Amino acid sequence: NILLDSTGIRLEEPWVYRPVGIVLVLIGLWIILYALVAVNRSIVSAVAPESLDDLPDVIRRNRSLAQGAKVVVIGGGTGLSTLLRGLKQYSANLTAVVTMTDDGGSSGQLQKQLPGGILPPGDIRNCLVALADAEPMMQKLFQYRFKTLDDKDGLSGHNFGNLLIAAMADITGDFEQAVEETSRVLAIRGRVLPSTVESVVLIGEMADGGTVMGETQIADDPRAIARITLSPENPKPIPEVLSAIRGADVIVLGPGSVFTSVIPNLLVKEIVEAIEQSRALLKVYVCNVMTQRGETDGYTASDHVKMIKAHAGRRVFDYVMVNTARPTDEMLTRYSNAGADFVEPDLEAIQDLGYSPVKGPYMNETDVVRHDSERLARDILDLYRDVSTRRQ
């Protein structure tokens, strides 16, 4: 009970106790304050990777995004992730519903190599990266693909992000939870959900009466597709998908491969019913810019619409976003040599089907022809505001 006894000073003496106690309290408060500041800086830097000097602007921007429209985008492949990159600039209330039929590339390898298999993570990964607020290096890491090696069952051709999702699924024992945990790692805006967590196979019924099993085989087959089905039929969607669709302000189908990215989601009957029942003010389909060899050879924009309605069995959208900007002659020749052509914007035919076409220069031509994600996202949300105003 005696401190500093070598100096002859006793803590029991009031004139010593008070200043020492005050100093200790001040030191403790300083340590607590320092820790709080450090934690605050850590949190801020995690949610706002920009300079702390820009924090007020970042807070205002995040607040604006949090108040954005509730948008559900349904599809798969490159088209879905392209649109998400544009939409995340306008809203943080995004839900991507992703088709689960991918059986090619790294996803297909993982399904074969892992004991018990795994749901295909590839399209999920692309959507996570598209919505990510993480540093560019983290995004590059998730998209990194291991170089082709001699080993057949090792890392050759695998994508790092796919491997991480597979590891998360093994750790958690649940694919949906694995996607949720990976979403936290990338600090994404919105949510990415599989349309179903049941293992399903895409079946293509060809125009000549033949049958093809598997998404990759269907895409590679040059024969015309008459109809697409799932095995097993009518898989169950996860509840979060249905609640997101029912509570959406905007529902977007596509863009993406009509037979292998868009339609598979509509073969889940409860998803179609949820879209039909949803109070979303805007339900829109984004038509592709180019046809796809073996899938939509010779298709116009209205042909895409007809095929989606035929598979859904009912009307699931009211508007059709159609690109009217033509690629250069050089690009058209290049695509034609690969078996793809420009999707003609037959707007009158779309109107005759009972839908409202929305035309615009939605094409972005670089080394490939893609949708202009920023322009497309802006016009979708402008259309939503117009529809909302008219219905007030």
Short mmCIF file of C-alpha atoms in Angstrom, two decimals:
data_model
loop_
_atom_site.label_atom_id
_atom_site.label_comp_id
_atom_site.label_asym_id
_atom_site.label_seq_id
_atom_site.Cartn_x
_atom_site.Cartn_y
_atom_site.Cartn_z
CA ASN A 1 0.00 0.00 0.00
CA ILE A 2 3.07 2.28 -0.13
CA LEU A 3 4.33 3.64 -3.45
CA LEU A 4 7.61 5.47 -4.09
CA ASP A 5 8.79 4.55 -0.63
CA SER A 6 12.42 5.04 -1.70
CA THR A 7 11.70 8.78 -1.79
CA GLY A 8 9.90 8.68 1.51
CA ILE A 9 6.62 9.79 -0.04
CA ARG A 10 3.49 7.95 1.03
CA LEU A 11 0.35 7.83 -1.10
CA GLU A 12 -1.76 7.97 2.02
CA GLU A 13 -0.75 11.59 2.42
CA PRO A 14 -3.50 13.70 0.72
CA TRP A 15 -1.14 16.24 -0.79
CA VAL A 16 0.51 13.42 -2.75
CA TYR A 17 -2.54 11.28 -3.56
CA ARG A 18 -4.58 13.98 -5.29
CA PRO A 19 -2.06 15.06 -7.97
CA VAL A 20 -0.93 11.49 -8.68
CA GLY A 21 -4.53 10.37 -9.04
CA ILE A 22 -5.35 13.24 -11.34
CA VAL A 23 -2.32 12.45 -13.51
CA LEU A 24 -3.32 8.79 -13.74
CA VAL A 25 -6.89 9.73 -14.66
CA LEU A 26 -5.67 12.16 -17.33
CA ILE A 27 -3.32 9.53 -18.77
CA GLY A 28 -6.19 7.04 -18.86
CA LEU A 29 -8.50 9.52 -20.57
CA TRP A 30 -5.80 10.37 -23.11
CA ILE A 31 -5.30 6.68 -23.90
CA ILE A 32 -9.06 6.19 -24.32
CA LEU A 33 -9.33 9.28 -26.53
CA TYR A 34 -6.39 8.16 -28.65
CA ALA A 35 -7.91 4.70 -29.06
CA LEU A 36 -11.29 6.18 -30.07
CA VAL A 37 -9.67 8.44 -32.65
CA ALA A 38 -7.68 5.50 -34.03
CA VAL A 39 -10.77 3.31 -34.23
CA ASN A 40 -12.75 6.13 -35.83
CA ARG A 41 -10.04 6.70 -38.44
CA SER A 42 -9.93 2.97 -39.11
CA ILE A 43 -13.70 2.81 -39.62
CA VAL A 44 -13.77 5.93 -41.75
CA SER A 45 -10.92 4.72 -43.93
CA ALA A 46 -12.73 1.40 -44.39
CA VAL A 47 -16.00 2.96 -45.53
CA ALA A 48 -14.44 5.98 -47.20
CA PRO A 49 -11.16 5.07 -48.88
CA GLU A 50 -10.77 8.61 -50.19
CA SER A 51 -8.73 11.26 -48.36
CA LEU A 52 -10.14 12.20 -44.96
CA ASP A 53 -10.16 15.81 -46.19
CA ASP A 54 -12.97 14.74 -48.52
CA LEU A 55 -14.96 13.16 -45.70
CA PRO A 56 -17.89 15.66 -45.76
CA ASP A 57 -18.37 15.06 -49.50
CA VAL A 58 -18.08 11.31 -48.99
CA ILE A 59 -20.71 11.38 -46.23
CA ARG A 60 -23.10 13.40 -48.41
CA ARG A 61 -22.52 11.05 -51.33
CA ASN A 62 -23.08 7.92 -49.24
CA ARG A 63 -26.23 9.45 -47.78
CA SER A 64 -27.51 10.18 -51.28
CA LEU A 65 -26.71 6.64 -52.43
CA ALA A 66 -28.47 5.21 -49.38
CA GLN A 67 -31.62 7.10 -50.40
CA GLY A 68 -31.45 5.83 -53.99
CA ALA A 69 -34.08 3.70 -55.68
CA LYS A 70 -34.36 0.03 -54.76
CA VAL A 71 -33.22 -1.69 -57.93
CA VAL A 72 -33.26 -5.45 -58.59
CA VAL A 73 -31.27 -6.61 -61.62
CA ILE A 74 -31.85 -10.17 -62.84
CA GLY A 75 -29.47 -11.95 -65.19
CA GLY A 76 -25.94 -13.26 -65.42
CA GLY A 77 -22.73 -13.15 -67.39
CA THR A 78 -20.84 -10.04 -68.47
CA GLY A 79 -23.98 -8.02 -69.20
CA LEU A 80 -25.19 -8.08 -65.61
CA SER A 81 -21.90 -6.95 -64.07
CA THR A 82 -21.57 -4.23 -66.73
CA LEU A 83 -24.91 -2.68 -65.78
CA LEU A 84 -24.16 -2.93 -62.05
CA ARG A 85 -21.05 -0.79 -62.49
CA GLY A 86 -23.24 2.00 -63.79
CA LEU A 87 -26.08 1.61 -61.29
CA LYS A 88 -23.84 1.74 -58.21
CA GLN A 89 -23.05 5.37 -59.04
CA TYR A 90 -26.71 6.24 -58.38
CA SER A 91 -27.91 3.93 -55.61
CA ALA A 92 -26.63 1.66 -52.87
CA ASN A 93 -29.95 -0.18 -52.72
CA LEU A 94 -29.06 -2.70 -55.40
CA THR A 95 -29.79 -6.41 -55.53
CA ALA A 96 -28.28 -8.60 -58.24
CA VAL A 97 -30.12 -11.90 -58.78
CA VAL A 98 -27.69 -14.20 -60.57
CA THR A 99 -28.36 -17.31 -62.64
CA MET A 100 -26.78 -20.50 -61.27
CA THR A 101 -26.31 -22.59 -64.42
CA ASP A 102 -22.71 -21.71 -65.37
CA ASP A 103 -20.73 -24.92 -65.93
CA GLY A 104 -17.74 -23.64 -67.90
CA GLY A 105 -14.27 -22.33 -67.08
CA SER A 106 -13.12 -22.14 -63.47
CA SER A 107 -16.68 -22.56 -62.16
CA GLY A 108 -17.10 -25.81 -64.07
CA GLN A 109 -13.73 -27.12 -62.88
CA LEU A 110 -14.56 -26.41 -59.24
CA GLN A 111 -17.89 -28.23 -59.56
CA LYS A 112 -16.00 -31.32 -60.75
CA GLN A 113 -12.95 -31.10 -58.48
CA LEU A 114 -14.48 -30.33 -55.08
CA PRO A 115 -16.02 -33.18 -53.09
CA GLY A 116 -19.76 -32.73 -53.23
CA GLY A 117 -19.37 -29.98 -55.82
CA ILE A 118 -20.20 -26.30 -55.41
CA LEU A 119 -22.64 -23.87 -56.96
CA PRO A 120 -20.98 -21.92 -59.79
CA PRO A 121 -19.24 -18.85 -58.30
CA GLY A 122 -18.08 -17.13 -61.52
CA ASP A 123 -21.03 -14.82 -62.27
CA ILE A 124 -21.44 -14.14 -58.54
CA ARG A 125 -17.78 -13.07 -58.36
CA ASN A 126 -18.13 -10.72 -61.34
CA CYS A 127 -21.12 -9.01 -59.72
CA LEU A 128 -19.32 -8.68 -56.38
CA VAL A 129 -16.35 -7.02 -58.05
CA ALA A 130 -18.66 -4.74 -60.07
CA LEU A 131 -20.33 -3.49 -56.88
CA ALA A 132 -17.13 -3.31 -54.83
CA ASP A 133 -15.95 -0.20 -53.02
CA ALA A 134 -12.67 -1.92 -52.22
CA GLU A 135 -9.29 -0.71 -53.41
CA PRO A 136 -8.45 -1.43 -57.08
CA MET A 137 -5.77 -3.91 -56.05
CA MET A 138 -8.34 -5.96 -54.13
CA GLN A 139 -10.56 -6.01 -57.21
CA LYS A 140 -7.63 -7.11 -59.37
CA LEU A 141 -6.88 -9.85 -56.86
CA PHE A 142 -10.43 -11.20 -57.05
CA GLN A 143 -10.27 -11.29 -60.85
CA TYR A 144 -6.78 -12.81 -60.98
CA ARG A 145 -6.61 -16.04 -62.97
CA PHE A 146 -3.80 -18.50 -62.36
CA LYS A 147 -1.71 -19.18 -65.44
CA THR A 148 -2.27 -22.45 -67.26
CA LEU A 149 0.07 -25.10 -65.89
CA ASP A 150 0.70 -28.74 -66.71
CA ASP A 151 -1.32 -29.99 -63.75
CA LYS A 152 -4.93 -30.80 -64.56
CA ASP A 153 -6.38 -30.74 -61.06
CA GLY A 154 -4.38 -27.91 -59.48
CA LEU A 155 -4.71 -24.14 -59.82
CA SER A 156 -4.51 -24.04 -63.62
CA GLY A 157 -7.10 -21.70 -65.08
CA HIS A 158 -8.74 -21.03 -61.72
CA ASN A 159 -9.81 -17.58 -60.67
CA PHE A 160 -8.71 -16.39 -57.22
CA GLY A 161 -12.14 -14.97 -56.41
CA ASN A 162 -13.80 -18.28 -57.28
CA LEU A 163 -11.38 -20.12 -55.00
CA LEU A 164 -12.08 -17.70 -52.15
CA ILE A 165 -15.85 -18.12 -52.49
CA ALA A 166 -15.36 -21.90 -52.60
CA ALA A 167 -13.24 -21.74 -49.43
CA MET A 168 -15.85 -19.55 -47.72
CA ALA A 169 -18.57 -22.03 -48.69
CA ASP A 170 -16.53 -24.87 -47.20
CA ILE A 171 -15.86 -22.93 -43.98
CA THR A 172 -19.43 -21.76 -43.47
CA GLY A 173 -21.09 -24.83 -44.96
CA ASP A 174 -23.46 -22.53 -46.83
CA PHE A 175 -23.01 -20.97 -50.29
CA GLU A 176 -25.33 -18.06 -49.59
CA GLN A 177 -23.43 -17.17 -46.42
CA ALA A 178 -20.15 -17.51 -48.32
CA VAL A 179 -21.35 -14.88 -50.80
CA GLU A 180 -22.41 -12.62 -47.92
CA GLU A 181 -19.01 -12.91 -46.20
CA THR A 182 -17.19 -12.23 -49.47
CA SER A 183 -19.41 -9.17 -49.95
CA ARG A 184 -18.06 -7.79 -46.67
CA VAL A 185 -14.47 -8.33 -47.79
CA LEU A 186 -15.12 -6.24 -50.92
CA ALA A 187 -17.34 -3.67 -49.14
CA ILE A 188 -19.91 -3.85 -51.94
CA ARG A 189 -22.81 -1.46 -52.50
CA GLY A 190 -25.92 -3.58 -52.43
CA ARG A 191 -26.34 -7.35 -52.42
CA VAL A 192 -25.57 -10.24 -54.73
CA LEU A 193 -27.90 -13.24 -54.45
CA PRO A 194 -28.05 -16.57 -56.29
CA SER A 195 -31.45 -17.11 -57.90
CA THR A 196 -31.49 -20.55 -56.26
CA VAL A 197 -29.10 -22.58 -54.12
CA GLU A 198 -30.25 -25.84 -55.65
CA SER A 199 -27.91 -27.52 -58.11
CA VAL A 200 -29.54 -27.12 -61.52
CA VAL A 201 -28.63 -28.04 -65.09
CA LEU A 202 -29.72 -26.09 -68.16
CA ILE A 203 -31.28 -28.16 -70.95
CA GLY A 204 -31.59 -26.91 -74.50
CA GLU A 205 -34.24 -28.26 -76.82
CA MET A 206 -32.98 -27.53 -80.32
CA ALA A 207 -35.04 -26.59 -83.36
CA ASP A 208 -34.17 -29.90 -85.08
CA GLY A 209 -35.55 -31.90 -82.13
CA GLY A 210 -32.21 -32.63 -80.45
CA THR A 211 -31.40 -32.04 -76.79
CA VAL A 212 -28.25 -30.51 -75.30
CA MET A 213 -27.30 -30.63 -71.60
CA GLY A 214 -25.38 -27.85 -69.88
CA GLU A 215 -24.94 -24.11 -70.42
CA THR A 216 -21.53 -24.37 -72.09
CA GLN A 217 -22.66 -27.08 -74.49
CA ILE A 218 -25.79 -25.10 -75.39
CA ALA A 219 -23.77 -21.96 -76.08
CA ASP A 220 -21.28 -23.89 -78.23
CA ASP A 221 -23.89 -25.76 -80.26
CA PRO A 222 -24.48 -24.05 -83.64
CA ARG A 223 -28.05 -25.31 -83.96
CA ALA A 224 -30.97 -22.96 -83.31
CA ILE A 225 -32.54 -23.16 -79.85
CA ALA A 226 -36.27 -23.75 -79.60
CA ARG A 227 -36.71 -23.92 -75.85
CA ILE A 228 -34.75 -23.92 -72.58
CA THR A 229 -35.67 -25.87 -69.43
CA LEU A 230 -34.09 -26.64 -66.06
CA SER A 231 -33.38 -29.95 -64.39
CA PRO A 232 -34.81 -30.37 -61.84
CA GLU A 233 -37.81 -28.33 -62.90
CA ASN A 234 -38.94 -25.39 -60.81
CA PRO A 235 -36.15 -25.11 -58.21
CA LYS A 236 -36.89 -23.08 -55.09
CA PRO A 237 -35.53 -19.53 -54.90
CA ILE A 238 -34.04 -18.19 -51.69
CA PRO A 239 -36.48 -16.02 -49.65
CA GLU A 240 -34.24 -12.93 -49.91
CA VAL A 241 -34.64 -12.93 -53.69
CA LEU A 242 -38.42 -12.94 -53.48
CA SER A 243 -38.54 -10.20 -50.83
CA ALA A 244 -36.13 -8.02 -52.83
CA ILE A 245 -38.26 -8.36 -55.98
CA ARG A 246 -41.53 -7.64 -54.16
CA GLY A 247 -40.06 -4.57 -52.46
CA ALA A 248 -38.28 -3.14 -55.50
CA ASP A 249 -38.87 0.24 -57.11
CA VAL A 250 -37.20 -0.91 -60.33
CA ILE A 251 -36.80 -4.41 -61.79
CA VAL A 252 -34.34 -4.86 -64.66
CA LEU A 253 -33.93 -8.00 -66.78
CA GLY A 254 -30.62 -8.26 -68.62
CA PRO A 255 -28.58 -7.39 -70.45
CA GLY A 256 -27.02 -10.76 -71.14
CA SER A 257 -27.32 -13.98 -73.11
CA VAL A 258 -31.05 -14.39 -73.50
CA PHE A 259 -31.04 -18.21 -73.30
CA THR A 260 -28.22 -18.80 -70.81
CA SER A 261 -28.28 -15.69 -68.57
CA VAL A 262 -31.75 -14.11 -68.56
CA ILE A 263 -34.26 -16.90 -69.19
CA PRO A 264 -32.82 -19.41 -66.65
CA ASN A 265 -33.87 -17.09 -63.80
CA LEU A 266 -37.39 -16.95 -65.22
CA LEU A 267 -37.63 -20.75 -65.16
CA VAL A 268 -37.83 -20.43 -61.37
CA LYS A 269 -41.61 -20.02 -61.17
CA GLU A 270 -41.70 -18.18 -57.86
CA ILE A 271 -39.37 -15.52 -59.26
CA VAL A 272 -41.76 -14.90 -62.16
CA GLU A 273 -44.70 -14.74 -59.76
CA ALA A 274 -42.83 -12.29 -57.53
CA ILE A 275 -42.06 -10.03 -60.52
CA GLU A 276 -45.70 -10.09 -61.56
CA GLN A 277 -46.87 -9.29 -58.01
CA SER A 278 -44.22 -6.64 -57.35
CA ARG A 279 -45.33 -3.03 -56.99
CA ALA A 280 -42.20 -1.85 -58.80
CA LEU A 281 -43.05 1.24 -60.85
CA LEU A 282 -40.60 0.26 -63.57
CA LYS A 283 -40.10 -3.22 -65.01
CA VAL A 284 -37.71 -3.12 -67.95
CA TYR A 285 -35.78 -5.46 -70.21
CA VAL A 286 -32.40 -4.34 -71.57
CA CYS A 287 -31.93 -5.88 -75.01
CA ASN A 288 -28.52 -7.02 -76.22
CA VAL A 289 -26.45 -4.98 -78.67
CA MET A 290 -25.19 -7.97 -80.69
CA THR A 291 -26.57 -11.41 -81.49
CA GLN A 292 -24.83 -14.54 -80.23
CA ARG A 293 -23.68 -17.35 -82.44
CA GLY A 294 -25.78 -20.47 -81.95
CA GLU A 295 -28.20 -18.74 -79.59
CA THR A 296 -29.79 -15.73 -81.24
CA ASP A 297 -28.64 -15.86 -84.87
CA GLY A 298 -30.66 -13.37 -86.91
CA TYR A 299 -32.62 -12.11 -83.89
CA THR A 300 -34.01 -8.59 -83.87
CA ALA A 301 -34.82 -6.77 -80.63
CA SER A 302 -38.46 -7.91 -80.78
CA ASP A 303 -37.36 -11.54 -81.23
CA HIS A 304 -35.55 -11.31 -77.88
CA VAL A 305 -38.74 -9.99 -76.28
CA LYS A 306 -40.88 -12.77 -77.78
CA MET A 307 -38.56 -15.50 -76.53
CA ILE A 308 -38.47 -14.14 -72.97
CA LYS A 309 -42.26 -13.88 -72.82
CA ALA A 310 -42.64 -17.40 -74.22
CA HIS A 311 -40.45 -18.86 -71.47
CA ALA A 312 -41.81 -16.72 -68.61
CA GLY A 313 -45.37 -17.59 -69.63
CA ARG A 314 -46.56 -14.10 -68.78
CA ARG A 315 -45.69 -10.42 -69.01
CA VAL A 316 -42.74 -9.62 -66.72
CA PHE A 317 -41.77 -6.15 -68.00
CA ASP A 318 -43.38 -3.14 -69.65
CA TYR A 319 -40.43 -1.32 -71.22
CA VAL A 320 -37.63 -2.44 -73.52
CA MET A 321 -34.33 -0.52 -73.65
CA VAL A 322 -32.99 -0.79 -77.20
CA ASN A 323 -29.63 0.38 -78.49
CA THR A 324 -29.76 2.38 -81.73
CA ALA A 325 -26.04 3.20 -82.15
CA ARG A 326 -24.40 1.02 -84.80
CA PRO A 327 -20.85 -0.30 -84.43
CA THR A 328 -18.25 0.70 -87.00
CA ASP A 329 -18.05 -1.29 -90.24
CA GLU A 330 -14.73 -2.71 -89.08
CA MET A 331 -16.27 -3.96 -85.84
CA LEU A 332 -19.32 -5.35 -87.64
CA THR A 333 -17.05 -7.33 -89.96
CA ARG A 334 -15.06 -8.63 -87.04
CA TYR A 335 -18.20 -9.80 -85.23
CA SER A 336 -19.70 -11.23 -88.41
CA ASN A 337 -16.62 -13.39 -88.87
CA ALA A 338 -17.26 -14.74 -85.37
CA GLY A 339 -20.92 -15.46 -86.16
CA ALA A 340 -22.53 -12.42 -84.49
CA ASP A 341 -24.43 -9.46 -85.93
CA PHE A 342 -25.97 -6.17 -84.83
CA VAL A 343 -29.37 -6.52 -83.14
CA GLU A 344 -31.72 -4.48 -85.30
CA PRO A 345 -33.87 -2.09 -83.21
CA ASP A 346 -37.30 -2.91 -84.69
CA LEU A 347 -39.17 -0.51 -82.43
CA GLU A 348 -42.55 -0.78 -84.16
CA ALA A 349 -42.55 -4.55 -83.77
CA ILE A 350 -41.90 -4.12 -80.04
CA GLN A 351 -44.84 -1.71 -79.82
CA ASP A 352 -47.04 -4.19 -81.69
CA LEU A 353 -46.24 -6.73 -78.96
CA GLY A 354 -47.63 -4.30 -76.38
CA TYR A 355 -44.36 -3.03 -74.92
CA SER A 356 -42.92 0.48 -74.78
CA PRO A 357 -39.51 0.72 -76.48
CA VAL A 358 -36.93 3.16 -75.09
CA LYS A 359 -34.25 3.88 -77.65
CA GLY A 360 -30.82 5.36 -77.13
CA PRO A 361 -27.11 5.12 -78.00
CA TYR A 362 -26.37 2.54 -75.32
CA MET A 363 -23.36 0.99 -77.04
CA ASN A 364 -19.76 1.37 -75.88
CA GLU A 365 -17.30 0.27 -78.56
CA THR A 366 -13.71 -0.43 -77.52
CA ASP A 367 -11.99 -3.64 -78.54
CA VAL A 368 -15.40 -5.28 -78.05
CA VAL A 369 -19.00 -4.07 -78.22
CA ARG A 370 -20.62 -3.67 -74.82
CA HIS A 371 -23.33 -1.58 -73.25
CA ASP A 372 -22.40 1.88 -72.00
CA SER A 373 -23.02 1.16 -68.31
CA GLU A 374 -23.16 4.79 -67.17
CA ARG A 375 -25.54 5.94 -69.91
CA LEU A 376 -27.73 2.87 -69.52
CA ALA A 377 -27.96 3.23 -65.73
CA ARG A 378 -28.74 6.94 -65.97
CA ASP A 379 -31.52 6.42 -68.51
CA ILE A 380 -33.06 3.58 -66.49
CA LEU A 381 -33.29 5.77 -63.39
CA ASP A 382 -34.48 8.77 -65.41
CA LEU A 383 -37.22 6.57 -66.84
CA TYR A 384 -38.13 5.45 -63.30
CA ARG A 385 -38.49 9.07 -62.19
CA ASP A 386 -40.61 9.88 -65.25
CA VAL A 387 -42.92 6.92 -64.61
CA SER A 388 -43.13 7.83 -60.92
CA THR A 389 -44.07 11.42 -61.75
CA ARG A 390 -46.76 10.36 -64.22
CA ARG A 391 -48.38 8.04 -61.68
CA GLN A 392 -48.58 10.61 -58.89
#
